Coordinates of C-alpha atoms in Angstrom, one line a residue:
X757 CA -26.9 -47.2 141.6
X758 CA -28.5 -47.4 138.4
X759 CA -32.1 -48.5 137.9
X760 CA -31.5 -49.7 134.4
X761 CA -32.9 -52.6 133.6
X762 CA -32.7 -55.0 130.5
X763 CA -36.0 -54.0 129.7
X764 CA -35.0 -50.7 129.1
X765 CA -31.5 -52.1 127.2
X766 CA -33.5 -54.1 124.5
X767 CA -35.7 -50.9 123.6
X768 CA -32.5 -48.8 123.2
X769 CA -30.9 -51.7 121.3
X770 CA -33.1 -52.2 119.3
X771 CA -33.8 -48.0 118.4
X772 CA -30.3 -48.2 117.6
X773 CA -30.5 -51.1 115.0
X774 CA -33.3 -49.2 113.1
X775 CA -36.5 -49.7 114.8
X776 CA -38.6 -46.9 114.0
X777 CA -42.0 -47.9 114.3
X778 CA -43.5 -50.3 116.2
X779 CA -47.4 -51.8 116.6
X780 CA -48.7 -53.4 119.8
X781 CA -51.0 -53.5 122.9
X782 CA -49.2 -53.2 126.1
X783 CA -49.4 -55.1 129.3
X784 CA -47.7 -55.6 132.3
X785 CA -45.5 -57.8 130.5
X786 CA -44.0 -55.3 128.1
X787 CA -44.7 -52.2 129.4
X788 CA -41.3 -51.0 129.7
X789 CA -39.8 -52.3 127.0
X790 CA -42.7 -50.7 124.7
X791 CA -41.7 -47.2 126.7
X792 CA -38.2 -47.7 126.1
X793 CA -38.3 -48.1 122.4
X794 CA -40.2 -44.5 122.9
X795 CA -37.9 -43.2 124.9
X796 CA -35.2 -43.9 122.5
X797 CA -37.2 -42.1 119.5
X798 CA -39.4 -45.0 118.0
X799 CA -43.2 -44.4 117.0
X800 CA -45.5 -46.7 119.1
X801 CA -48.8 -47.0 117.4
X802 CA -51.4 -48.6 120.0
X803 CA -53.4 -51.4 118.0
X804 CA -56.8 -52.6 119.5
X805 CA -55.4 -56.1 119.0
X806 CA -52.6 -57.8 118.9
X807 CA -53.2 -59.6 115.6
X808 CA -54.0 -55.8 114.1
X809 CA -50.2 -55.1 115.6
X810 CA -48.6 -58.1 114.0
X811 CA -50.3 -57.9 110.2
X812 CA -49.9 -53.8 110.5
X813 CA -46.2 -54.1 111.4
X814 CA -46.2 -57.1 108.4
X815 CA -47.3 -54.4 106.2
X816 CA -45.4 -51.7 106.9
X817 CA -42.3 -54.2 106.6
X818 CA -44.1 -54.9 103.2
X819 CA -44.0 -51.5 102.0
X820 CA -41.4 -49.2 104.1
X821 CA -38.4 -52.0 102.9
X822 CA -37.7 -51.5 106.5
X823 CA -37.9 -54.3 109.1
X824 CA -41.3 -54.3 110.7
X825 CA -41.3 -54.2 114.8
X826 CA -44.1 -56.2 117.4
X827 CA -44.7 -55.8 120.9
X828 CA -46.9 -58.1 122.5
X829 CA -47.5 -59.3 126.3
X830 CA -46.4 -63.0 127.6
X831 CA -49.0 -65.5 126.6
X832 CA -52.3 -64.0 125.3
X833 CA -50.4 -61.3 123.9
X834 CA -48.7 -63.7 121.3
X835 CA -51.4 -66.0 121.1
X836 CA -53.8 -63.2 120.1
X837 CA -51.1 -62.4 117.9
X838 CA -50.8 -65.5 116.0
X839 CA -52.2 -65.3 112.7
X840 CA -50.6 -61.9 111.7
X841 CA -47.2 -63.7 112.7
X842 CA -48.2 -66.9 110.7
X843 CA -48.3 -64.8 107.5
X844 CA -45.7 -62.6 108.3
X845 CA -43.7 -66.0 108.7
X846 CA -44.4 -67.5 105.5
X847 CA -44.6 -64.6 103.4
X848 CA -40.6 -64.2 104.5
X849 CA -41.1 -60.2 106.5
X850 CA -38.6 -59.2 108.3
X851 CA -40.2 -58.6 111.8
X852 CA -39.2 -58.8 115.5
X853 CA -41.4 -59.7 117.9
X854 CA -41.0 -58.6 120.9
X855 CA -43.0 -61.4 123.3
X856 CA -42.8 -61.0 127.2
X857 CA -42.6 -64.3 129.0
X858 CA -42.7 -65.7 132.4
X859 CA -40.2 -66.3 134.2
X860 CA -38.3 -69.7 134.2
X861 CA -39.3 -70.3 137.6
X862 CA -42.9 -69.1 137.3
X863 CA -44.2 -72.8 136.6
X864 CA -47.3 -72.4 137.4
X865 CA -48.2 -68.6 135.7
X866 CA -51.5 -68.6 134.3
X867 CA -49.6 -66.8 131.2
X868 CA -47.2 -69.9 130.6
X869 CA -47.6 -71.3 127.1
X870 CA -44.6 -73.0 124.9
X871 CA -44.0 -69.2 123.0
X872 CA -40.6 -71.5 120.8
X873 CA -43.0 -73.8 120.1
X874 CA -45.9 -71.7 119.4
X875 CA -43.6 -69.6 117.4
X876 CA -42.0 -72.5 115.4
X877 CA -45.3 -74.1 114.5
X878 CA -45.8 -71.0 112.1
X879 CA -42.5 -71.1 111.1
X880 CA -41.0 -68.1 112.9
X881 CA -38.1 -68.0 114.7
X882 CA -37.7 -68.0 118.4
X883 CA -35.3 -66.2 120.1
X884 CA -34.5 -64.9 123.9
X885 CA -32.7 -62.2 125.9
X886 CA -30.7 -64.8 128.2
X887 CA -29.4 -62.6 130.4
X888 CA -28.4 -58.7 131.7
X889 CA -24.5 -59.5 130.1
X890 CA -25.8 -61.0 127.2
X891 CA -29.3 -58.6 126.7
X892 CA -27.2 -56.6 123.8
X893 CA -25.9 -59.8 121.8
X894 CA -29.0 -61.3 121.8
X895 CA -31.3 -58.8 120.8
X896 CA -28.7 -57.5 117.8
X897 CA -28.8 -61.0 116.7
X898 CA -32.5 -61.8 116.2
X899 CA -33.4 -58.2 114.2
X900 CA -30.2 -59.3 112.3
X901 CA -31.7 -62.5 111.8
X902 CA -35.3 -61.0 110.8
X903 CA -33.3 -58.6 108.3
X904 CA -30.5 -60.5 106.5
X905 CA -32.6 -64.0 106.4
X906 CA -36.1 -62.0 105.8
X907 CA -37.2 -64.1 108.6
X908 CA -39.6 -63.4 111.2
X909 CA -38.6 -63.8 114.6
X910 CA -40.3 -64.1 118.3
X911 CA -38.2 -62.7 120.5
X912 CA -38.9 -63.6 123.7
X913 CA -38.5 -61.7 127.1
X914 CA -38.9 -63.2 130.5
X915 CA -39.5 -61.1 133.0
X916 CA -37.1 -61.7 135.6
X917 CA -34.4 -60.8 133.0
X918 CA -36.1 -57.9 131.9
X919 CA -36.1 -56.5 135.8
X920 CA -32.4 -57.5 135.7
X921 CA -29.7 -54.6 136.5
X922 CA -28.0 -53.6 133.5
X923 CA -25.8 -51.4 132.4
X924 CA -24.9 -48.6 129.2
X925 CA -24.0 -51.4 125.9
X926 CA -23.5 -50.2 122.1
X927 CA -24.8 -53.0 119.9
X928 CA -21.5 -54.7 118.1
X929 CA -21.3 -53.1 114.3
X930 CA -22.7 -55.4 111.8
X931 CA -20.2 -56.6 109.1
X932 CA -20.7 -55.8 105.5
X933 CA -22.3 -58.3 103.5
X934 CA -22.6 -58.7 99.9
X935 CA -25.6 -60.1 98.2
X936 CA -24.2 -62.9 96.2
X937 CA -24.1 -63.1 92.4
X938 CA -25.0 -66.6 90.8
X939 CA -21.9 -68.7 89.6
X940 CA -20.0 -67.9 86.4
X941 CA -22.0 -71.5 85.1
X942 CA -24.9 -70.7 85.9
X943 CA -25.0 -67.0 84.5
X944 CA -23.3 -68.4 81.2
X945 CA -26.2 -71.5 81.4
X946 CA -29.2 -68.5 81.3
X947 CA -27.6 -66.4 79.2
X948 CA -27.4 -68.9 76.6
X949 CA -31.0 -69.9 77.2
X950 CA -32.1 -66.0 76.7
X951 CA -30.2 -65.7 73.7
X952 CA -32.0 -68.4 71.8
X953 CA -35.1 -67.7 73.2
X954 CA -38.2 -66.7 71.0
X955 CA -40.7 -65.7 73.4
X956 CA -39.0 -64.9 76.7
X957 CA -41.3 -64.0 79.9
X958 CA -39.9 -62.7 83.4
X959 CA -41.9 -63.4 86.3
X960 CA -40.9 -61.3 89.4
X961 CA -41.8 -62.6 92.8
X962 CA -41.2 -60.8 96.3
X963 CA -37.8 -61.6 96.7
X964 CA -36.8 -59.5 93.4
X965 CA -38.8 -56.8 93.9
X966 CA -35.4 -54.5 95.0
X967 CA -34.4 -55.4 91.8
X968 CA -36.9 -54.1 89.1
X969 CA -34.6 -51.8 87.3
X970 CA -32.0 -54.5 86.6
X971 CA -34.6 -56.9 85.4
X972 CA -36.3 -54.6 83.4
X973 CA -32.8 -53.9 81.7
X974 CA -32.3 -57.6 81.0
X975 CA -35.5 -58.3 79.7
X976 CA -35.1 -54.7 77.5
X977 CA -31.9 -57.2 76.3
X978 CA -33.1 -59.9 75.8
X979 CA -36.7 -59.5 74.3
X980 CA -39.1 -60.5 77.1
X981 CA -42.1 -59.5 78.6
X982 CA -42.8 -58.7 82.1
X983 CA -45.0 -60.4 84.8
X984 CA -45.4 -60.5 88.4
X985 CA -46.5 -62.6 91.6
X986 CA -49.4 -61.2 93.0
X987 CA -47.4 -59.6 95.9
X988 CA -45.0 -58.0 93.5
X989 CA -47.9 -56.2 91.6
X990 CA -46.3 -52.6 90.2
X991 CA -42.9 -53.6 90.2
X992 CA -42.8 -52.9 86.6
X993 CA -46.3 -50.6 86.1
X994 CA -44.8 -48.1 83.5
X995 CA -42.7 -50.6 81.1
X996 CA -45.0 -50.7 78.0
X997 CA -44.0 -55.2 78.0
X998 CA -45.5 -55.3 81.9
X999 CA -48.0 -58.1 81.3
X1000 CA -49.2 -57.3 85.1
X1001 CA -49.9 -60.7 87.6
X1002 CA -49.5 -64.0 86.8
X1003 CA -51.7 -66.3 87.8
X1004 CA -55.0 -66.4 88.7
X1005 CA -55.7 -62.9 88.4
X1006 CA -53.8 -62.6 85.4
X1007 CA -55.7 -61.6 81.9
X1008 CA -56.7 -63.2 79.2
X1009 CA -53.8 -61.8 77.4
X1010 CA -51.3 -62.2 80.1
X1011 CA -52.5 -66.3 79.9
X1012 CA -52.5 -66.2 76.5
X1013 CA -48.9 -64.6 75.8
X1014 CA -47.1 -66.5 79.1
X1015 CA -48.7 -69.9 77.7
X1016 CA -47.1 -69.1 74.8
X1017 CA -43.5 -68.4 76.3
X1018 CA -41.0 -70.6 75.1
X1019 CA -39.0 -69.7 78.4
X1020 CA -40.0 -68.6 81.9
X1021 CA -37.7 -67.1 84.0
X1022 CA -39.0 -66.6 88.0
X1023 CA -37.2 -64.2 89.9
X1024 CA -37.5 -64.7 93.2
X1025 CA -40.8 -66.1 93.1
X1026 CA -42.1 -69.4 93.8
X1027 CA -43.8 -70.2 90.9
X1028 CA -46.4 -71.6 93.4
X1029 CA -50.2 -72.4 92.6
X1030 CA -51.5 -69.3 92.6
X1031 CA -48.4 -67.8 90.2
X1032 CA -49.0 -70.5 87.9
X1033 CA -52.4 -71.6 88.2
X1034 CA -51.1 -75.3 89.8
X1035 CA -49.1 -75.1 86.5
X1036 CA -51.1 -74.8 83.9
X1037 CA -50.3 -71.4 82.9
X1038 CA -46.7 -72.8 81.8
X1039 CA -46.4 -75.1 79.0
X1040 CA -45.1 -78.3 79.1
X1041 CA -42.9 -77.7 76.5
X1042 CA -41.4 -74.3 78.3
X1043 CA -38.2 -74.1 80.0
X1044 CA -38.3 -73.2 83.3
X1045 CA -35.8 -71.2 85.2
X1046 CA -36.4 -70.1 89.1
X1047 CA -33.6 -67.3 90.2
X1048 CA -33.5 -67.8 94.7
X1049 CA -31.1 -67.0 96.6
X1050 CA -32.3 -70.6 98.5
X1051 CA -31.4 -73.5 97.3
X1052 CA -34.7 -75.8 98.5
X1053 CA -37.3 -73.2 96.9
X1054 CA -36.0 -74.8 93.5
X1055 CA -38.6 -76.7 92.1
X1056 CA -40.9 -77.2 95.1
X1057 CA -43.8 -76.0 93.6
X1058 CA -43.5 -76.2 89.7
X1059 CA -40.8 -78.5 87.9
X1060 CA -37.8 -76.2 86.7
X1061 CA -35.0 -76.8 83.9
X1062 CA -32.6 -74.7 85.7
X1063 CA -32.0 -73.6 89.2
X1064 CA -29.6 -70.2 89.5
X1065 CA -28.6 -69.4 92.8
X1066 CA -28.0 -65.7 93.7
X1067 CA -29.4 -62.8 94.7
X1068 CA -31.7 -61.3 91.3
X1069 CA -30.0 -57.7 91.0
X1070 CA -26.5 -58.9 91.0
X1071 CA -27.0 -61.7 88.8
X1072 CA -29.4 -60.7 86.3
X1073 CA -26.8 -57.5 85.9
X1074 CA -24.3 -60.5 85.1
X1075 CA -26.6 -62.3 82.7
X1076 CA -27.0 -58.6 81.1
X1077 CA -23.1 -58.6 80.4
X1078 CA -22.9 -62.1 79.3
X1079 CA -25.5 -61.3 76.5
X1080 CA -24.4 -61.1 73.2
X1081 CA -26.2 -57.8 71.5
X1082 CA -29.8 -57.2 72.2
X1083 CA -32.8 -59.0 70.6
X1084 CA -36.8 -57.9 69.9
X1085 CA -37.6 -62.0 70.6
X1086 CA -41.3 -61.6 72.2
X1087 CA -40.9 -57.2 71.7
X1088 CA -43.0 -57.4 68.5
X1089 CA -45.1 -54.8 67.2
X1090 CA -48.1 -57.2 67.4
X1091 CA -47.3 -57.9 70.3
X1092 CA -47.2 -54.3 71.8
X1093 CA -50.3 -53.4 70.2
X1094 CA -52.3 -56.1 71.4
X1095 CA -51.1 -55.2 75.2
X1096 CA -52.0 -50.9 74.2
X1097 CA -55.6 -52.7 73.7
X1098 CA -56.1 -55.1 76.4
X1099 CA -53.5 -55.6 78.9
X1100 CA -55.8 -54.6 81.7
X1101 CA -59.1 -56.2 83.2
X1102 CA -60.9 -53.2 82.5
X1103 CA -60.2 -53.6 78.6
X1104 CA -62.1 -56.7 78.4
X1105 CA -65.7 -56.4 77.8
X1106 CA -67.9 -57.4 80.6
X1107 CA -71.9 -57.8 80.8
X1108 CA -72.9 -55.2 83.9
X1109 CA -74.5 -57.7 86.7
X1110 CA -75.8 -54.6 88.0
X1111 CA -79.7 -53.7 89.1
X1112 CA -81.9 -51.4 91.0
X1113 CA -80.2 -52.1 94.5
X1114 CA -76.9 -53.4 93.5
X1115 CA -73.6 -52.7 92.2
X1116 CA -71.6 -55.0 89.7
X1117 CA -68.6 -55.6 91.7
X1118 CA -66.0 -55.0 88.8
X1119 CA -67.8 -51.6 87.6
X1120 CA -67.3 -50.7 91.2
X1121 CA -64.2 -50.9 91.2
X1122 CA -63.4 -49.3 87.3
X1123 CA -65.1 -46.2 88.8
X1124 CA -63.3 -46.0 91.9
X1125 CA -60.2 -46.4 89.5
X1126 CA -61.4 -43.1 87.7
X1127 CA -62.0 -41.0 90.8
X1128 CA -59.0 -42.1 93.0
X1129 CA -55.7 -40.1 92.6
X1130 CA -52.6 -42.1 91.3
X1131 CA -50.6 -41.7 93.8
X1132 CA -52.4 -44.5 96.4
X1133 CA -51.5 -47.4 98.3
X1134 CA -54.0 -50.5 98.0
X1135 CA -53.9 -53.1 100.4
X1136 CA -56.3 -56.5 100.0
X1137 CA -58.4 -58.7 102.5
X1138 CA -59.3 -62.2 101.6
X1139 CA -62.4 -63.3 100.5
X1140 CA -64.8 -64.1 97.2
X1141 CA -64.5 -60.2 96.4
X1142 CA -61.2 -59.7 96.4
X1143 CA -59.8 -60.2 92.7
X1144 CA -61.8 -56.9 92.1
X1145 CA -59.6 -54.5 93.6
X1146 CA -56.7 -56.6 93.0
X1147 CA -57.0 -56.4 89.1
X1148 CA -59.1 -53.3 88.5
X1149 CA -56.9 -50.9 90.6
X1150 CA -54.2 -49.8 89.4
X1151 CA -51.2 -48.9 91.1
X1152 CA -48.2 -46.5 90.9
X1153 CA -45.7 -49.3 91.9
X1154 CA -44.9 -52.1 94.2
X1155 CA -45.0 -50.5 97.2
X1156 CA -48.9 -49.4 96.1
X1157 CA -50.0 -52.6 96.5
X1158 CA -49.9 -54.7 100.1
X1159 CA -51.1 -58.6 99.6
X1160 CA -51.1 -60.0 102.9
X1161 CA -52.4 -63.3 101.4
X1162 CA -49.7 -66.2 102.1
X1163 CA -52.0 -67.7 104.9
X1164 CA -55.6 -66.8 103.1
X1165 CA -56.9 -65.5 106.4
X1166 CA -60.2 -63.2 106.1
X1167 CA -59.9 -60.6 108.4
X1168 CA -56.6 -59.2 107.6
X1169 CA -57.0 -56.1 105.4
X1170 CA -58.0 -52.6 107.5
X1171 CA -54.7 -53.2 109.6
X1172 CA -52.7 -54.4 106.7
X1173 CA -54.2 -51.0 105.4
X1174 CA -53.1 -49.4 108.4
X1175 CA -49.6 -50.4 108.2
X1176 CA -49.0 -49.8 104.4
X1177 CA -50.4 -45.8 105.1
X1178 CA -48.1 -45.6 108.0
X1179 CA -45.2 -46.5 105.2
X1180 CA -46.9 -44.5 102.7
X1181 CA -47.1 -40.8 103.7
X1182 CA -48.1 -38.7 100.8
X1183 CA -50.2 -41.5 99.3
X1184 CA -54.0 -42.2 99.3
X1185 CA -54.4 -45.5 101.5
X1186 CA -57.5 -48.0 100.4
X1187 CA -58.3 -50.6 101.8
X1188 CA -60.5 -53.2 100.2
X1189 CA -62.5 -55.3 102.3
X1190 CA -65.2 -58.1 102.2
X1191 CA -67.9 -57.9 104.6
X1192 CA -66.8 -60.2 106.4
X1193 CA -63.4 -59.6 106.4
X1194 CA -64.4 -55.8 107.7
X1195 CA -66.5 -57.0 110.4
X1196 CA -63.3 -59.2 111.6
X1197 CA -60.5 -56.5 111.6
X1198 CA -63.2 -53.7 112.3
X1199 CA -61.3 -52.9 115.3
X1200 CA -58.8 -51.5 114.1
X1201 CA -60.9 -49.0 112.4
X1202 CA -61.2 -47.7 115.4
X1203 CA -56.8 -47.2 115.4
X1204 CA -57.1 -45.8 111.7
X1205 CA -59.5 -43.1 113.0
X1206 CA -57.9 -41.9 116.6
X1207 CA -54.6 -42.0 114.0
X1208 CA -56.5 -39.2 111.5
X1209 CA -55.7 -41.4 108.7
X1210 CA -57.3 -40.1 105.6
X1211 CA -58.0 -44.0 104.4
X1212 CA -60.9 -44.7 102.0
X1213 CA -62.3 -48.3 103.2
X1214 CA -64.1 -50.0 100.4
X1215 CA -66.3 -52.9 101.7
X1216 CA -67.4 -55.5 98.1
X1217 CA -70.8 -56.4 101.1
X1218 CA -72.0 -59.5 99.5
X1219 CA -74.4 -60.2 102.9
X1220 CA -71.9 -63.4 102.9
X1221 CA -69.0 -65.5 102.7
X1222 CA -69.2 -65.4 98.8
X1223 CA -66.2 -67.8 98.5
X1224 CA -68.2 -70.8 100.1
X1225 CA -72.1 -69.4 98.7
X1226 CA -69.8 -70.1 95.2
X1227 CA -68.3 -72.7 96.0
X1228 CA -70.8 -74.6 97.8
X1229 CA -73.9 -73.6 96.5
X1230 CA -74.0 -75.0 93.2
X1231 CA -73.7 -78.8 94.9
X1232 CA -77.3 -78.2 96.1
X1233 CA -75.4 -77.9 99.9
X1234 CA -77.7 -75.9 102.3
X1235 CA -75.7 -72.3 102.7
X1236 CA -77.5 -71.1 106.0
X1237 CA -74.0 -71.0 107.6
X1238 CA -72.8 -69.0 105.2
X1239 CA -75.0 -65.9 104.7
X1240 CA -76.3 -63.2 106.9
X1241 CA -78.9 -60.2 106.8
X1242 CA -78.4 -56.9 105.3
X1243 CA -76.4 -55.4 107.8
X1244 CA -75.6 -51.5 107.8
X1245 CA -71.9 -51.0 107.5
X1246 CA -71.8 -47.3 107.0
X1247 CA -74.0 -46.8 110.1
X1248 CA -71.4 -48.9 111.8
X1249 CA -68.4 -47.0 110.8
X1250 CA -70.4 -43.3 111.4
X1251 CA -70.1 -44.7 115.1
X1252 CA -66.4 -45.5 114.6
X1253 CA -66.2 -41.5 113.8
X1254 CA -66.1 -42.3 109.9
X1255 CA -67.5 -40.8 107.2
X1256 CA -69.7 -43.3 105.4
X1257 CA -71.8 -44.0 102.3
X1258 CA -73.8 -46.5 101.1
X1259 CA -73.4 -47.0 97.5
X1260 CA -75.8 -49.2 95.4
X1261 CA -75.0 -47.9 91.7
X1262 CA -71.8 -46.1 89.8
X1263 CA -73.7 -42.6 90.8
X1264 CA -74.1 -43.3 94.9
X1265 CA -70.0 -43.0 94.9
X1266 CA -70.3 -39.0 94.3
X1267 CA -70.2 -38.6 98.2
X1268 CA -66.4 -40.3 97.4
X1269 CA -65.5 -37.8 95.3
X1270 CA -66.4 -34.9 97.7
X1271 CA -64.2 -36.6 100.3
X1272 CA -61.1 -37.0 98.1
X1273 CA -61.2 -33.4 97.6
X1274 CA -60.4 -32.9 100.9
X1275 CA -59.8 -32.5 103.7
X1276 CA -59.9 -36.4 104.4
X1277 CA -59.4 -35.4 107.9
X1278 CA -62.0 -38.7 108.4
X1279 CA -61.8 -42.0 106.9
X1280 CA -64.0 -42.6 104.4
X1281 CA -66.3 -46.4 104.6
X1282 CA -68.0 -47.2 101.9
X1283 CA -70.3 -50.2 102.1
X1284 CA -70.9 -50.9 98.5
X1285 CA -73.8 -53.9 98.1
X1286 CA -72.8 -55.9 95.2
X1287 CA -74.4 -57.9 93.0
X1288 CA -73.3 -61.3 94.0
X1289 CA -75.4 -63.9 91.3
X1290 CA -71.5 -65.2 89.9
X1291 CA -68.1 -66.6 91.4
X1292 CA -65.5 -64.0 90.5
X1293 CA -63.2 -65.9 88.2
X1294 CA -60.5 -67.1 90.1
X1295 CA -62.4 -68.7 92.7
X1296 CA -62.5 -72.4 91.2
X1297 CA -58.5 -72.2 91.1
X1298 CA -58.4 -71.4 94.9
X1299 CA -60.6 -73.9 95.8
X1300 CA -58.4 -76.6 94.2
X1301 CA -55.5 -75.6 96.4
X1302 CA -57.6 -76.9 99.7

């Protein structure tokens, strides 16, 4: 008889599907279904924690285009887990989790928590493997889930069906399904807008960035410029129109020409605070139209004119054919010379807050621009610091840039980093950090370095939270709570096995250089103190969304 078990049927299953990699600490609890995802040729990268697993496997999911893949143990396991599934969950990843759980009849485990509930409250999905008949159906239906509804889903595995007796099963073929094209009406209701339109801008959100070429050929078309969600940063990095990020981190150009747009088109994006700084980045005389494929994002964070349902490749490739001829509308010469001369941060003129012992945060980041090859992959912590990297690196693309931000947690960015250079072999991986943020995840510096991932870590060490020193400071509120002593980060990481350097002015960075010219067979930490007297500049628009 057989000793296959369901255990072993969900890892095959699920190898079979397409999962390739997967992050996690192993227990007792999923212990064989981890080995059988090996044994049927996945990658298991062993995380020091399980929220490193889940915001790593968010990443990768981020920046592979393929469906990122969790395995956690029943209770703590997920619960340590948490927060990387929160923002997987709301920034729509396709992920499984794979969650052990106790038994139905193990009342009283010590392990027992509500995983649905826990799961729901985040707004994943929770699943189950029901039984040894049904092990196959159950665990093809929550990856399809996770993949055609970009949903993140808890999959959860009791143990007494994972010991269950099961036999050989070939997951059932998936049927082909076609992204849907907008209605006729609706396509013929944009493409008259576009035609009369003066000053067009495109704003591309996540759920269009598969579809940058065929918005980048509409808005060719129809005369508009190009802008981005934060998250989608890259998607259109070498169109000569590419206004870069909307929003808060957009520049004073980029505010300038989409405040002047007579009409906004999101694609895929939300248009939510941050996109259009809590709305008023669009004017109130602008026509609004928001592209989703679902219905209930219309409107529900920025009034709209027109709602187009549809998937944004097909339908702006309809929108295309419904044009009649091709207009310059916002394409003017003035218009193109004035992004040549300013359409980056680093273009505008800046007094250096630099001194003796410090660092001005954006010059920091303007010389790491310099030194860094093209060809990288930047992922972003939360804190104070982190508009620096976000608008002073640039990027090859959207799959260059990783923006685990949809739940603001601090403490997210070396395994976000982690995951976006395991999806990003060839490319440079940098990960920009806080100090506070650093000292949070620093475990999973420990994961980047038994890996041998040639990641530069750059650390914007403030000595605080900088966000509430800003924020709070200014009030006259004591901000004891708040700040810390110098604290040696590059010691700490020479510990991890890193190479390290502390950098206090534009010339401490030469150690940098060295490093990137190989063999980066360490990572590279460096704890950059910067000079920290000013709020960066987007601060007092992410306070007013608390």
């Amino acid at each position: 008889m057989s000793d296959r078990t369901v255990a072993d049927l969900v890892g095959e299953t699920l190898a079979k599907l397409g999962a390739d990699l997967v992050f996690g600490v192993v227990g007792s609890g999923n212990f064989h279904v981890t080995n059988a995802l090996v044994a049927n040729g996945a990658r298991f990268v062993a995380t020091r924690h399980e929220g490193g697993a889940a915001t790593a496997a968010d990443a990768y999911a981020r920046v592979s285009g393929r469906p990122g893949v969790v395995s956690v143990h029943q209770g703590c396991g997920l619960t340590n887990a948490m927060t990387g599934i929160a923002e997987a969950a709301k920034s729509r990843t396709p992920m499984v989790v794979l969650a052990a759980e106790p038994a139905a009849a193990a009342l009283r485990s010590n392990f027992r928590v509500d995983q649905d509930a826990l799961a729901r409250a985040v707004g994943a999905i929770p699943d189950r493997v029901h039984s040894a008949a049904t092990a196959v159906a159950d665990t093809a239906r929550a990856w399809r889930t996770a993949v055609r509804e970009r949903r993140t889903v808890v999959l959860n595995l009791p143990l007494d069906v994972q010991a269950a007796a099961a036999g050989p099963a070939d997951p059932p073929p998936a049927p082909a399904v076609q992204p849907p094209r907008a209605s006729d009406d609706a396509v013929t209701a944009l493409a008259h807008l576009l035609s009369g339109a003066e000053r067009p801008v495109f704003i591309a959100g996540r759920g269009a960035v598969a579809a940058g070429a065929e918005l980048a050929d509409l808005a060719a078309a129809c005369g508009a410029l190009l802008a981005t969600s934060a998250v989608a940063k890259g998607l259109f990095a070498d169109d000569d129109w590419n206004l870069d990020v909307s929003g808060g981190f957009a520049t004073p150009l980029a505010t300038e020409l989409i405040r002047a747009a007579d009409v906004v088109v999101a694609w895929g994006a939300s248009l939510n605070m941050w996109t259009s700084r809590h709305g008023s980045l669009i004017g109130p005389e602008t026509v609004v139209v928001q592209v989703d494929l679902d219905e209930a994002a219309f409107g529900a964070h920025h009034r709209i004119d027109l709602g187009v349902c549809g998937d944004a490749g097909p339908t702006a490739v309809a929108v295309a054919a419904a044009l009649t001829g091709s207009r310059i509308a916002y394409r003017t010469d003035v218009v193109r010379e004035r992004l040549r001369a300013a359409s980056r941060w680093r273009d505008v003129p800046f007094d250096d807050d630099g001194d003796d012992t410090h660092i001005d945060p954006r010059t920091l980041a303007i010389t790491l621009d310099d030194l860094l090859p093209a060809e990288r992959v930047v992922s972003v912590d939360s804190g104070n610091f982190m508009g620096y990297p976000s608008m002073f690196l640039s990027v090859p693309d959207h799959r260059g840039f990783c923006f685990t931000q949809a739940f603001q947690s601090v403490g997210l960015g070396l395994a976000t980093a982690l995951g976006a250079a395991l999806a990003s072999p060839g490319r440079l991986p940098v990960a920009a950090c806080g100090d506070g943020g650093f000292l949070m995840g620093i475990a999973e510096l420990d994961t980047i370095r038994r890996l041998g991932l040639g990641m530069l870590v750059v650390i914007w060490n403030d000595e605080a939270y900088g966000a509430e020193v800003h924020h709070f400071g200014p009030g006259g509120h004591p901000i004891s709570t708040v700040v810390f002593p110098e604290t040696d980060l590059a010691a700490i990481a020479r510990g991890h096995g890193c190479a390290a350097v502390t950098v206090r002015g534009p010339d401490d960075l030469e150690p940098v250089r060295e490093w990137l010219a190989g063999p980066r067979d360490l990572p590279m930490v460096v704890d950059a103190k910067v000079a920290a007297d000013r709020p960066s500049w987007w601060l007092e628009e992410a306070f007013r969304g608390h």
